[in-house]
Amino acid sequence: LNYFGTRSEFQVYARRMGKSQEHIDQDLRSLSWFVSVTRPQLNHHDPKSRQRQLEIAQDLRRSRDFRRQRHWDLPDGSRLDLFQRKQLPIQVIPLDETPSPTGDDPSPIHLTHINVPSRSGVGESIPVTYSWQGSWDALTHGAVILTWQRDTEGAIAQPNRPQRSTQWLHDHFIGFGTLRPHPIQANQSMQSPAPETIASSFNVVERTAMQTPADVQPGLYQLKASYLDTRSGTTTPLTVPGVTLRIAASKPDEPKLNEPKNSRTIQFAVDTPDGQNAERRGAEQQETNNRPDLDRPEVDWVSQLRMLSTALPQGIEALDPVFDQIGRFSLYDPVQSYAQQAEVTLAHRLQINPNDLENAYALTLAQVLQRDAEGAIATLQSITALDSRNPYAHAYLAFVHLYALHPHAAHDAISRAIALDPDVQEFKLLRVVASVMGGDLWHAWSEGRAVFAT
């Protein structure tokens, strides 16, 4: 599948799913195409893998959100089934005419429609549909800078309460990086070809979700939008349909919506042929009504990266869960467009407000994921000025300096981290590495002996 997907102008990437039991539900929510296989090929899996693959295939058969689009009988008696999500997260519709810009609205694209619930709760994910219209060139080379802002008109000031967030971001590339041309692999400049079409204009429909902050202030929220040309860096304000979203304080017993979605990747699952395990399948069918709706939109990976980055100031213990999720996103998005989208849009945000520490940490994470060491160093230098009392900010800077083969700069940065918190052994190990790389073997030996002794 991967080979022929590459032959077909890099339209399909195949990944085997189901290796991790805890991620099965997330995989099903996050992807739109699955291929399953029946026995006898199923017999080649070890028992645990076979069980996980069975669960994926059975969930696909039972789901209201997927349909079996095609199937193929193989020479060994196995059967391949292709499942497709009924409502895909990205839809591209060719149009007959390109809308002519007017003096009042010279935008290269137009936001023609927004569909969002009239009401949601604090800290919930909110399903949202955007419809963008424009030429293929403007759509594929454009990012949208989206800010959902609280309407302050008529709001009652509450000076005795702690400051709460009055906005959230939903910046991304149009089509979330699925519109060609795009890099054929992560961190590559080679582009897949643009599709051949005679249409002069297109409508791109995005069905996704956005996450409200846990500390968002209840009230009425409206969208402010602008178009960012990713080639020139210029922005153009966009006219937004009149949509208002009310955020209400959540009650403890209110159910939450799901979280993350998107896909350009076909995945592997495994199935059993009809007639086998009938008794077990019948019991599982009785549970269908109790299963969550897999088609609830997932929060897009760009937004999820921004949310995950808020844990970086907490230090080492926060890194494992962050990179566990990053690993899933990199499976779901084979060219890792989500990291590039985050870098471009966050860099634009920081040009407007260089002191936004939360966006700076998020930009660092996006740059590290793309192995942009020099960019990450520049961002981390800004972070260490803004968050100078946080030892982990200096430690991150030291680590990236080591990656970029700057041992002396790394030694200075990690020494500042140790001065702020001398009890973190990992800091001392980083200084040992910096000393070795910088040629100071005596200091490395003496400090390393003390570190390993403890």
CSV table of C-alpha atoms in Angstrom, one decimal, residues 26-432:
chain,number,residue,atom,x,y,z
A,26,GLN,CA,-7.9,7.4,19.6
A,27,ASP,CA,-6.7,5.7,16.4
A,28,LEU,CA,-10.3,5.0,15.4
A,29,ARG,CA,-11.4,8.6,16.1
A,30,SER,CA,-8.3,10.1,14.4
A,31,LEU,CA,-8.2,8.3,11.0
A,32,SER,CA,-10.6,7.9,8.1
A,33,TRP,CA,-9.3,4.9,6.1
A,34,PHE,CA,-8.6,1.4,7.4
A,35,VAL,CA,-7.7,-1.8,5.7
A,36,SER,CA,-8.4,-5.1,7.6
A,37,VAL,CA,-7.4,-8.6,6.7
A,38,THR,CA,-9.1,-12.0,7.6
A,39,ARG,CA,-7.7,-15.4,8.3
A,40,PRO,CA,-5.5,-17.2,7.4
A,41,GLN,CA,-3.2,-14.1,7.4
A,42,LEU,CA,-4.5,-13.3,10.9
A,43,ASN,CA,-2.9,-16.5,12.2
A,44,HIS,CA,0.6,-15.0,11.7
A,45,HIS,CA,0.1,-12.5,14.5
A,46,ASP,CA,1.0,-13.2,18.1
A,47,PRO,CA,-2.1,-13.7,20.4
A,48,LYS,CA,-2.0,-10.1,21.9
A,49,SER,CA,-1.5,-8.5,18.5
A,50,ARG,CA,-4.3,-10.7,17.0
A,51,GLN,CA,-6.6,-9.6,19.8
A,52,ARG,CA,-5.9,-5.9,19.3
A,53,GLN,CA,-6.4,-6.2,15.5
A,54,LEU,CA,-9.6,-8.0,16.0
A,55,GLU,CA,-10.9,-5.2,18.2
A,56,ILE,CA,-10.2,-2.6,15.6
A,57,ALA,CA,-11.8,-4.6,12.8
A,58,GLN,CA,-14.9,-5.4,15.0
A,59,ASP,CA,-15.3,-1.8,16.0
A,60,LEU,CA,-15.1,-0.7,12.3
A,61,ARG,CA,-17.8,-3.2,11.4
A,62,ARG,CA,-20.1,-2.1,14.2
A,63,SER,CA,-19.5,1.6,13.8
A,64,ARG,CA,-22.2,3.8,12.4
A,65,ASP,CA,-19.5,6.2,11.2
A,66,PHE,CA,-17.6,3.8,8.8
A,67,ARG,CA,-18.7,1.8,5.8
A,68,ARG,CA,-17.0,-0.9,4.0
A,69,GLN,CA,-16.2,0.6,0.6
A,70,ARG,CA,-14.5,-2.3,-1.1
A,71,HIS,CA,-13.1,-5.8,-0.5
A,72,TRP,CA,-10.7,-8.1,-2.3
A,73,ASP,CA,-10.2,-11.9,-2.1
A,74,LEU,CA,-6.6,-12.9,-1.8
A,75,PRO,CA,-5.0,-16.1,-3.3
A,76,ASP,CA,-4.5,-17.6,0.2
A,77,GLY,CA,-8.1,-17.4,1.1
A,78,SER,CA,-7.8,-14.2,3.1
A,79,ARG,CA,-10.0,-11.1,2.4
A,80,LEU,CA,-9.0,-7.5,2.5
A,81,ASP,CA,-11.7,-5.0,3.5
A,82,LEU,CA,-11.4,-1.2,2.9
A,83,PHE,CA,-13.3,0.9,5.4
A,84,GLN,CA,-13.9,4.6,4.9
A,85,ARG,CA,-15.3,7.2,7.3
A,86,LYS,CA,-18.7,8.3,6.0
A,87,GLN,CA,-18.1,12.0,6.6
A,88,LEU,CA,-14.4,12.8,5.8
A,89,PRO,CA,-12.8,15.7,7.8
A,90,ILE,CA,-11.6,17.5,4.7
A,91,GLN,CA,-13.8,17.9,1.6
A,92,VAL,CA,-12.7,19.7,-1.6
A,93,ILE,CA,-15.4,20.8,-4.0
A,94,PRO,CA,-14.5,22.3,-7.5
A,95,LEU,CA,-16.4,25.4,-8.4
A,96,ASP,CA,-17.1,27.0,-11.8
A,97,GLU,CA,-16.0,30.6,-11.0
A,98,THR,CA,-13.5,32.4,-8.8
A,99,PRO,CA,-15.2,35.1,-6.8
A,100,SER,CA,-14.0,38.5,-7.9
A,101,PRO,CA,-12.4,40.6,-5.1
A,102,THR,CA,-14.2,43.9,-4.4
A,103,GLY,CA,-12.9,47.1,-3.0
A,104,ASP,CA,-14.5,46.3,0.3
A,105,ASP,CA,-13.2,42.7,0.5
A,106,PRO,CA,-9.9,42.2,-1.4
A,107,SER,CA,-9.2,38.9,0.4
A,108,PRO,CA,-7.6,36.1,-1.7
A,109,ILE,CA,-10.0,33.6,0.0
A,110,HIS,CA,-13.4,33.9,1.6
A,111,LEU,CA,-14.9,32.2,4.7
A,112,THR,CA,-18.3,31.4,3.3
A,113,HIS,CA,-19.8,29.4,6.2
A,114,ILE,CA,-19.2,28.5,9.9
A,115,ASN,CA,-21.1,25.8,11.7
A,116,VAL,CA,-20.7,25.7,15.4
A,117,PRO,CA,-23.0,24.8,18.4
A,118,SER,CA,-24.7,27.8,19.8
A,119,ARG,CA,-23.6,26.8,23.3
A,120,SER,CA,-20.7,24.8,24.9
A,121,GLY,CA,-19.0,24.6,28.3
A,122,VAL,CA,-15.7,25.7,29.8
A,123,GLY,CA,-12.8,23.4,28.9
A,124,GLU,CA,-14.7,21.4,26.4
A,125,SER,CA,-13.8,20.5,22.8
A,126,ILE,CA,-16.3,22.1,20.4
A,127,PRO,CA,-17.1,20.7,16.9
A,128,VAL,CA,-16.8,23.3,14.2
A,129,THR,CA,-17.0,23.3,10.4
A,130,TYR,CA,-15.3,26.0,8.3
A,131,SER,CA,-15.9,26.5,4.5
A,132,TRP,CA,-13.2,28.3,2.6
A,133,GLN,CA,-13.5,29.4,-1.0
A,134,GLY,CA,-10.8,30.6,-3.4
A,135,SER,CA,-8.3,29.6,-6.1
A,136,TRP,CA,-6.1,26.6,-5.6
A,137,ASP,CA,-3.0,28.7,-5.3
A,138,ALA,CA,-4.5,30.9,-2.6
A,139,LEU,CA,-5.9,27.9,-0.7
A,140,THR,CA,-2.7,25.8,-0.8
A,141,HIS,CA,-0.4,28.6,0.2
A,142,GLY,CA,-2.5,30.1,2.9
A,143,ALA,CA,-2.9,29.8,6.7
A,144,VAL,CA,-5.8,31.2,8.6
A,145,ILE,CA,-5.2,33.0,11.8
A,146,LEU,CA,-8.3,32.4,13.9
A,147,THR,CA,-9.1,34.0,17.3
A,148,TRP,CA,-12.3,33.2,19.1
A,149,GLN,CA,-12.7,36.3,21.3
A,150,ARG,CA,-15.1,37.1,24.1
A,151,ASP,CA,-17.6,39.9,23.4
A,152,THR,CA,-16.9,42.4,26.1
A,153,GLU,CA,-19.9,44.5,25.4
A,154,GLY,CA,-22.3,44.2,28.2
A,155,ALA,CA,-19.9,42.1,30.3
A,156,ILE,CA,-19.8,42.7,34.0
A,157,ALA,CA,-16.4,43.4,35.5
A,158,GLN,CA,-15.4,41.1,38.3
A,159,PRO,CA,-12.2,42.7,39.8
A,160,ASN,CA,-12.0,40.4,42.8
A,161,ARG,CA,-11.8,37.2,40.7
A,162,PRO,CA,-8.5,35.8,39.2
A,163,GLN,CA,-7.7,36.7,35.6
A,164,ARG,CA,-9.2,34.2,33.2
A,165,SER,CA,-8.7,33.6,29.5
A,166,THR,CA,-11.0,35.6,27.2
A,167,GLN,CA,-9.9,33.9,23.9
A,168,TRP,CA,-8.6,30.8,22.3
A,169,LEU,CA,-6.7,30.2,19.0
A,170,HIS,CA,-7.5,27.9,16.1
A,171,ASP,CA,-4.8,28.8,13.6
A,172,HIS,CA,-3.9,26.3,10.8
A,173,PHE,CA,-3.2,25.8,7.2
A,174,ILE,CA,-6.3,25.6,5.0
A,175,GLY,CA,-7.2,21.9,4.7
A,176,PHE,CA,-4.9,21.1,7.6
A,177,GLY,CA,-1.9,20.4,5.3
A,178,THR,CA,-3.8,17.9,3.1
A,179,LEU,CA,-4.0,20.1,0.0
A,180,ARG,CA,-1.3,19.4,-2.6
A,181,PRO,CA,1.4,20.3,-3.2
A,182,HIS,CA,2.9,19.4,0.2
A,183,PRO,CA,6.2,17.8,1.3
A,184,ILE,CA,6.3,14.1,0.4
A,185,GLN,CA,8.0,13.3,3.7
A,186,ALA,CA,8.6,15.2,7.0
A,187,ASN,CA,11.3,17.9,6.8
A,188,GLN,CA,11.7,17.5,3.0
A,189,SER,CA,11.5,20.3,0.5
A,190,MET,CA,10.4,18.0,-2.4
A,191,GLN,CA,6.7,18.6,-3.1
A,192,SER,CA,4.0,16.3,-4.3
A,193,PRO,CA,2.4,17.6,-7.5
A,194,ALA,CA,-0.7,19.7,-7.4
A,195,PRO,CA,-3.8,18.0,-8.8
A,196,GLU,CA,-4.6,18.5,-12.5
A,197,THR,CA,-8.0,20.3,-12.7
A,198,ILE,CA,-9.8,22.7,-15.0
A,199,ALA,CA,-11.7,24.3,-12.1
A,200,SER,CA,-10.8,27.9,-11.4
A,201,SER,CA,-12.1,28.0,-7.8
A,202,PHE,CA,-12.6,25.5,-5.0
A,203,ASN,CA,-14.5,25.2,-1.7
A,204,VAL,CA,-12.6,23.5,1.1
A,205,VAL,CA,-14.8,22.2,3.9
A,206,GLU,CA,-13.0,21.4,7.2
A,207,ARG,CA,-14.9,19.4,9.9
A,208,THR,CA,-12.8,19.6,13.0
A,209,ALA,CA,-13.0,20.6,16.7
A,210,MET,CA,-11.4,23.3,18.8
A,211,GLN,CA,-10.5,23.2,22.5
A,212,THR,CA,-11.6,25.9,24.9
A,213,PRO,CA,-9.1,26.6,27.8
A,214,ALA,CA,-9.9,25.2,31.2
A,215,ASP,CA,-9.8,28.7,32.6
A,216,VAL,CA,-11.9,30.4,29.8
A,217,GLN,CA,-14.3,33.0,31.0
A,218,PRO,CA,-18.0,32.2,30.3
A,219,GLY,CA,-19.7,34.6,27.9
A,220,LEU,CA,-20.4,35.2,24.2
A,221,TYR,CA,-17.6,34.5,21.8
A,222,GLN,CA,-17.1,35.6,18.2
A,223,LEU,CA,-14.5,34.8,15.5
A,224,LYS,CA,-11.9,37.2,14.3
A,225,ALA,CA,-10.0,35.9,11.2
A,226,SER,CA,-7.2,36.8,8.8
A,227,TYR,CA,-5.5,35.1,5.9
A,228,LEU,CA,-1.7,34.6,6.1
A,229,ASP,CA,0.2,34.1,2.8
A,230,THR,CA,2.8,31.5,3.8
A,231,ARG,CA,5.2,32.7,1.0
A,232,SER,CA,5.2,36.4,1.6
A,233,GLY,CA,4.2,36.5,5.2
A,234,THR,CA,1.5,39.2,4.5
A,235,THR,CA,-1.9,39.0,6.2
A,236,THR,CA,-5.3,40.1,5.0
A,237,PRO,CA,-8.4,40.5,7.3
A,238,LEU,CA,-11.3,38.2,6.4
A,239,THR,CA,-15.0,39.0,6.6
A,240,VAL,CA,-16.5,36.5,9.1
A,241,PRO,CA,-20.2,35.3,9.0
A,242,GLY,CA,-22.1,36.5,12.0
A,243,VAL,CA,-21.8,33.5,14.4
A,244,THR,CA,-21.9,33.7,18.2
A,245,LEU,CA,-20.9,31.0,20.6
A,246,ARG,CA,-22.0,31.0,24.2
A,247,ILE,CA,-19.5,29.5,26.7
A,248,ALA,CA,-21.3,28.5,29.9
A,249,ALA,CA,-19.8,27.3,33.1
A,250,SER,CA,-19.7,23.4,32.9
A,251,LYS,CA,-21.6,21.4,35.5
A,252,PRO,CA,-19.7,18.5,37.1
A,253,ASP,CA,-22.0,15.9,35.7
A,254,GLU,CA,-22.1,17.3,32.1
A,255,PRO,CA,-20.5,14.9,29.6
A,256,LYS,CA,-17.5,16.2,27.6
A,257,LEU,CA,-17.1,15.9,23.9
A,258,ASN,CA,-14.2,13.8,22.6
A,259,GLU,CA,-10.9,15.3,21.8
A,260,PRO,CA,-8.5,14.9,18.6
A,261,LYS,CA,-8.8,14.1,13.9
A,262,ASN,CA,-7.9,14.3,10.2
A,263,SER,CA,-6.2,11.8,8.0
A,264,ARG,CA,-4.3,11.3,4.9
A,265,THR,CA,-3.1,7.8,6.0
A,266,ILE,CA,-4.5,4.4,5.3
A,267,GLN,CA,-4.0,2.1,8.3
A,268,PHE,CA,-3.8,-1.7,8.8
A,269,ALA,CA,-6.3,-3.6,11.0
A,270,VAL,CA,-7.2,-7.3,11.0
A,271,ASP,CA,-10.6,-9.0,10.7
A,272,THR,CA,-12.2,-12.4,10.9
A,273,PRO,CA,-14.3,-13.8,8.1
A,274,ASP,CA,-18.1,-13.9,8.4
A,275,GLY,CA,-19.2,-16.9,10.4
A,276,GLN,CA,-16.2,-17.1,12.7
A,277,ASN,CA,-16.5,-16.2,16.3
A,278,ALA,CA,-20.3,-15.7,15.8
A,279,GLU,CA,-21.1,-16.1,19.4
A,280,ARG,CA,-18.6,-13.6,20.5
A,281,ARG,CA,-19.6,-11.2,17.8
A,282,GLY,CA,-23.2,-11.4,18.8
A,283,ALA,CA,-22.3,-10.5,22.4
A,284,GLU,CA,-20.2,-7.5,21.2
A,285,GLN,CA,-23.1,-6.4,19.0
A,286,GLN,CA,-25.2,-5.9,22.1
A,287,GLU,CA,-22.6,-3.4,23.3
A,288,THR,CA,-22.8,-1.3,20.2
A,289,ASN,CA,-25.3,1.2,21.6
A,290,ASN,CA,-23.0,1.8,24.6
A,291,ARG,CA,-19.9,2.6,22.6
A,292,PRO,CA,-18.9,6.3,22.1
A,293,ASP,CA,-19.6,7.9,18.7
A,294,LEU,CA,-16.3,7.5,16.8
A,295,ASP,CA,-17.3,10.3,14.4
A,296,ARG,CA,-17.2,13.1,17.0
A,297,PRO,CA,-14.6,15.5,15.6
A,298,GLU,CA,-11.2,15.4,17.1
A,299,VAL,CA,-9.4,18.5,18.1
A,300,ASP,CA,-6.9,19.1,15.2
A,301,TRP,CA,-3.3,18.2,15.8
A,302,VAL,CA,-2.0,21.8,15.6
A,303,SER,CA,-4.3,22.8,18.5
A,304,GLN,CA,-3.3,19.7,20.4
A,305,LEU,CA,0.4,20.5,19.9
A,306,ARG,CA,-0.2,24.0,21.4
A,307,MET,CA,-2.1,22.4,24.3
A,308,LEU,CA,0.7,19.8,25.0
A,309,SER,CA,3.3,22.5,25.0
A,310,THR,CA,1.8,24.1,28.1
A,311,ALA,CA,3.3,21.3,30.1
A,312,LEU,CA,6.9,22.0,29.0
A,313,PRO,CA,7.6,24.6,31.8
A,314,GLN,CA,6.9,21.8,34.3
A,315,GLY,CA,10.0,19.9,33.4
A,316,ILE,CA,11.1,16.4,32.9
A,317,GLU,CA,8.1,14.6,34.4
A,318,ALA,CA,5.8,16.3,31.9
A,319,LEU,CA,7.8,15.2,28.8
A,320,ASP,CA,6.8,11.5,28.6
A,321,PRO,CA,3.1,12.1,28.1
A,322,VAL,CA,3.8,15.0,25.7
A,323,PHE,CA,6.0,12.9,23.4
A,324,ASP,CA,3.7,9.9,23.7
A,325,GLN,CA,1.0,11.9,22.0
A,326,ILE,CA,3.4,13.6,19.6
A,327,GLY,CA,4.3,10.0,18.5
A,328,ARG,CA,0.7,9.3,17.7
A,329,PHE,CA,0.3,12.5,15.7
A,330,SER,CA,3.4,11.6,13.6
A,331,LEU,CA,1.8,8.3,12.8
A,332,TYR,CA,-1.5,10.0,11.8
A,333,ASP,CA,0.2,12.7,9.8
A,334,PRO,CA,3.0,10.9,7.8
A,335,VAL,CA,4.5,14.2,6.5
A,336,GLN,CA,4.2,15.9,10.0
A,337,SER,CA,2.5,18.9,8.5
A,338,TYR,CA,1.0,19.7,11.9
A,339,ALA,CA,4.4,20.8,13.2
A,340,GLN,CA,5.0,23.0,10.2
A,341,GLN,CA,1.6,24.6,10.5
A,342,ALA,CA,2.3,25.3,14.2
A,343,GLU,CA,5.7,26.8,13.4
A,344,VAL,CA,4.4,29.2,10.8
A,345,THR,CA,1.3,30.4,12.7
A,346,LEU,CA,3.0,30.7,16.0
A,347,ALA,CA,5.9,32.6,14.5
A,348,HIS,CA,3.3,35.0,13.2
A,349,ARG,CA,1.6,35.3,16.6
A,350,LEU,CA,5.0,36.1,18.2
A,351,GLN,CA,5.8,38.8,15.7
A,352,ILE,CA,2.7,40.5,17.0
A,353,ASN,CA,3.2,39.8,20.7
A,354,PRO,CA,6.9,38.7,21.4
A,355,ASN,CA,6.2,38.4,25.1
A,356,ASP,CA,3.6,35.6,24.8
A,357,LEU,CA,5.4,32.9,26.8
A,358,GLU,CA,2.8,30.2,26.1
A,359,ASN,CA,3.1,30.6,22.3
A,360,ALA,CA,6.9,30.7,22.6
A,361,TYR,CA,7.0,27.3,24.3
A,362,ALA,CA,4.7,25.9,21.6
A,363,LEU,CA,6.9,27.3,18.9
A,364,THR,CA,9.9,25.7,20.4
A,365,LEU,CA,8.2,22.3,20.4
A,366,ALA,CA,7.2,22.7,16.8
A,367,GLN,CA,10.8,23.7,15.8
A,368,VAL,CA,12.3,20.8,17.7
A,369,LEU,CA,10.0,18.3,16.0
A,370,GLN,CA,11.3,19.6,12.7
A,371,ARG,CA,14.9,19.5,13.8
A,372,ASP,CA,15.2,23.2,13.4
A,373,ALA,CA,17.9,23.7,16.0
A,374,GLU,CA,18.9,27.2,15.2
A,375,GLY,CA,15.2,28.4,15.2
A,376,ALA,CA,14.6,26.6,18.5
A,377,ILE,CA,17.7,28.2,20.0
A,378,ALA,CA,16.5,31.6,19.1
A,379,THR,CA,13.1,31.0,20.5
A,380,LEU,CA,14.5,29.4,23.7
A,381,GLN,CA,16.8,32.5,24.2
A,382,SER,CA,13.6,34.6,24.2
A,383,ILE,CA,12.0,32.1,26.7
A,384,THR,CA,14.9,32.2,29.1
A,385,ALA,CA,14.6,36.0,29.2
A,386,LEU,CA,10.8,35.8,29.8
A,387,ASP,CA,10.9,32.8,32.1
A,388,SER,CA,14.3,33.4,33.6
A,389,ARG,CA,13.5,31.8,37.0
A,390,ASN,CA,12.5,28.5,35.5
A,391,PRO,CA,15.5,26.1,35.4
A,392,TYR,CA,13.9,23.9,32.8
A,393,ALA,CA,13.9,26.8,30.2
A,394,HIS,CA,17.7,27.0,30.5
A,395,ALA,CA,18.0,23.2,30.4
A,396,TYR,CA,16.0,23.0,27.2
A,397,LEU,CA,18.3,25.7,25.7
A,398,ALA,CA,21.3,23.6,26.8
A,399,PHE,CA,19.9,20.4,25.3
A,400,VAL,CA,19.3,22.1,21.9
A,401,HIS,CA,22.8,23.7,21.9
A,402,LEU,CA,24.2,20.2,22.4
A,403,TYR,CA,22.2,18.9,19.5
A,404,ALA,CA,23.5,21.8,17.4
A,405,LEU,CA,27.1,21.0,18.6
A,406,HIS,CA,27.5,24.2,20.6
A,407,PRO,CA,29.1,22.7,23.8
A,408,HIS,CA,30.3,25.9,25.4
A,409,ALA,CA,26.9,27.6,25.0
A,410,ALA,CA,25.3,24.5,26.3
A,411,HIS,CA,27.6,24.5,29.4
A,412,ASP,CA,26.7,28.1,30.2
A,413,ALA,CA,22.9,27.4,29.8
A,414,ILE,CA,22.9,24.3,32.0
A,415,SER,CA,25.0,25.9,34.6
A,416,ARG,CA,22.3,28.6,35.0
A,417,ALA,CA,19.7,25.8,35.3
A,418,ILE,CA,21.8,24.1,38.1
A,419,ALA,CA,22.2,27.4,39.9
A,420,LEU,CA,18.4,27.7,40.0
A,421,ASP,CA,17.8,24.0,41.0
A,422,PRO,CA,20.9,22.1,42.0
A,423,ASP,CA,18.9,18.9,43.0
A,424,VAL,CA,18.0,17.8,39.4
A,425,GLN,CA,20.5,15.1,38.5
A,426,GLU,CA,19.7,15.3,34.8
A,427,PHE,CA,21.0,18.9,34.7
A,428,LYS,CA,24.3,17.7,36.0
A,429,LEU,CA,24.4,14.9,33.4
A,430,LEU,CA,23.9,17.5,30.7
A,431,ARG,CA,26.8,19.5,32.0
A,432,VAL,CA,29.0,16.4,31.9
